Every structure is written in C-alpha cells, then in structure tokens.
Amino acid sequence: MADSKQLQQVQDTSWDLVHSFRETMADTLVALQDHHLKFLQSTYLSWMDLLTQQTESVQQWQQQWGQQARKQQDAFQRLVSPSMSISMNPFPPPFSFWRQLVDSAEAGPEREREMVQQAPR
C-alpha cells in the first residue's frame, strides 16, 4: 500500500505541475496577446494621425496653390489689359488725328451715296 500511496502522491504532484504549467502558459499567452493588441492599436493610431496630417498638408497646399494661381491670373489680366488697348489702337496719340482723318475719308463716299439715295427726285 505504501507504493500505491507514493504513486498517488507522484500523480497528484504531476497534475499540480501540469496545471501550474497550463496556468503559466495561459497567462503568458494572454499577456502576449494584450501586448500585440496594444502594439497594433498604437501602430494604427499613429498611421491615422500621419494620414490626417498628410491630408491637412495637401489641403493647405491646394489652397496656397489656388491663391497663387488667382494672383498670377490677376497679374496677367493687369498686364494684358493695357496691351489689348494698345493693340486695338496701334497709333499713338500724335497719330490719332491722322487715323481719324483716314477713317472719315474712307467713310465719306459711303455717306455721299446714302445722301444721294435719300434725296427726293
């Protein structure tokens, strides 16, 4: 009977050791999962912050680019406006008198024809 009592003690001790090992392994796995979960959350949140910062940066860049484009367009219009008036009137003021004289001379025969056609017969 002593052998069977010793055998029972060995079995009980072995089971205690197995249960202790299981608990230790379970605790270790839970801790490892918790660590991995926190790491993934941290990585995800960091990535989202970076993405948000990049989006805001692109939006600011687009606004600045739009403002610069409007400024360039305004400057171009200010530059082109006088150029257009010059090209529409190629003769400077001293020659404007001669231009008017040429225009009236060209229009003179047409006016005479109109007057002749309208005159009573």
Coordinates of C-alpha atoms in Angstrom, one line a residue:
M1 CA 0.0 0.0 0.0
A2 CA 2.9 2.3 0.5
D3 CA 3.7 2.1 -3.1
S4 CA 0.2 2.9 -4.1
K5 CA 0.2 5.9 -1.8
Q6 CA 3.5 7.1 -3.2
L7 CA 2.3 6.6 -6.7
Q8 CA -0.8 8.6 -5.9
Q9 CA 1.4 11.4 -4.5
V10 CA 3.5 11.4 -7.6
Q11 CA 0.4 11.6 -9.8
D12 CA -1.1 14.4 -7.8
T13 CA 2.2 16.3 -7.8
S14 CA 2.5 15.7 -11.6
W15 CA -1.1 17.0 -12.1
D16 CA -0.3 20.0 -9.9
L17 CA 2.8 20.7 -12.0
V18 CA 0.8 20.3 -15.3
H19 CA -2.0 22.7 -14.0
S20 CA 0.6 25.2 -12.9
F21 CA 2.3 25.0 -16.3
R22 CA -1.1 25.4 -18.1
E23 CA -1.9 28.5 -15.9
T24 CA 1.6 30.0 -16.6
M25 CA 1.3 29.4 -20.3
A26 CA -2.3 30.8 -20.4
D27 CA -1.2 33.9 -18.5
T28 CA 1.8 34.3 -20.8
L29 CA -0.4 33.9 -24.0
V30 CA -2.9 36.4 -22.6
A31 CA -0.2 38.9 -21.8
L32 CA 1.4 38.4 -25.2
Q33 CA -1.9 38.9 -27.0
D34 CA -2.5 42.0 -24.9
H35 CA 0.9 43.3 -25.8
H36 CA 0.3 42.6 -29.5
L37 CA -3.1 44.3 -29.4
K38 CA -1.7 47.4 -27.8
F39 CA 1.1 47.5 -30.4
L40 CA -1.4 47.2 -33.3
Q41 CA -3.6 49.9 -31.8
S42 CA -0.6 52.2 -31.3
T43 CA 0.5 51.5 -34.9
Y44 CA -3.0 52.1 -36.3
L45 CA -3.5 55.3 -34.4
S46 CA 0.0 56.6 -35.4
W47 CA -0.8 55.8 -39.0
M48 CA -4.2 57.5 -38.8
D49 CA -2.5 60.6 -37.3
L50 CA 0.0 60.6 -40.1
L51 CA -2.7 60.2 -42.7
T52 CA -4.7 63.1 -41.1
Q53 CA -1.6 65.3 -41.1
Q54 CA -0.8 64.5 -44.7
T55 CA -4.4 65.2 -45.7
E56 CA -4.3 68.6 -44.0
S57 CA -1.0 69.4 -45.6
V58 CA -2.3 68.6 -49.0
Q59 CA -5.4 70.7 -48.4
Q60 CA -3.2 73.7 -47.3
W61 CA -1.0 73.2 -50.3
Q62 CA -4.1 73.2 -52.6
Q63 CA -5.4 76.4 -51.0
Q64 CA -2.0 78.1 -51.4
W65 CA -1.7 76.9 -55.0
G66 CA -5.2 78.2 -55.7
Q67 CA -4.3 81.6 -54.2
Q68 CA -1.1 81.8 -56.2
A69 CA -3.0 80.8 -59.4
R70 CA -5.5 83.6 -58.7
K71 CA -2.7 86.1 -58.1
Q72 CA -1.0 85.1 -61.3
Q73 CA -4.2 85.3 -63.2
D74 CA -4.9 88.8 -61.8
A75 CA -1.4 89.9 -62.7
F76 CA -1.7 88.5 -66.2
Q77 CA -5.0 90.4 -66.7
R78 CA -3.4 93.6 -65.4
L79 CA -0.6 93.0 -67.9
V80 CA -2.8 92.1 -70.8
S81 CA -5.4 94.9 -70.4
P82 CA -3.1 97.7 -71.4
S83 CA -1.6 95.6 -74.1
M84 CA -5.0 95.0 -75.6
S85 CA -5.8 98.7 -75.6
I86 CA -2.5 99.3 -77.3
S87 CA -3.2 96.7 -80.0
M88 CA -6.7 98.0 -80.5
N89 CA -5.3 101.5 -81.1
P90 CA -1.9 100.9 -82.7
F91 CA -1.4 104.6 -83.4
P92 CA -0.1 106.7 -80.5
P93 CA -1.9 109.9 -79.7
P94 CA 0.1 112.1 -82.1
F95 CA -1.1 109.9 -85.0
S96 CA -4.7 109.6 -83.8
F97 CA -5.6 112.8 -85.7
W98 CA -4.3 111.3 -89.0
R99 CA -6.2 108.0 -88.2
Q100 CA -9.4 109.9 -87.7
L101 CA -8.8 111.8 -91.0
V102 CA -8.2 108.5 -92.8
D103 CA -11.3 106.9 -91.3
S104 CA -13.5 109.9 -92.2
A105 CA -12.1 109.9 -95.7
E106 CA -13.0 106.3 -96.1
A107 CA -16.5 106.8 -94.8
G108 CA -17.1 110.0 -96.9
P109 CA -18.0 108.3 -100.2
E110 CA -20.4 106.0 -98.4
R111 CA -22.2 108.9 -96.8
E112 CA -22.5 110.7 -100.1
R113 CA -24.1 107.6 -101.7
E114 CA -26.6 107.4 -98.8
M115 CA -27.5 111.1 -99.2
V116 CA -27.9 110.8 -102.9
Q117 CA -30.2 107.7 -102.5
Q118 CA -32.3 109.5 -99.9
A119 CA -32.6 112.8 -101.8
P120 CA -36.1 113.5 -103.3
R121 CA -36.4 113.1 -107.1

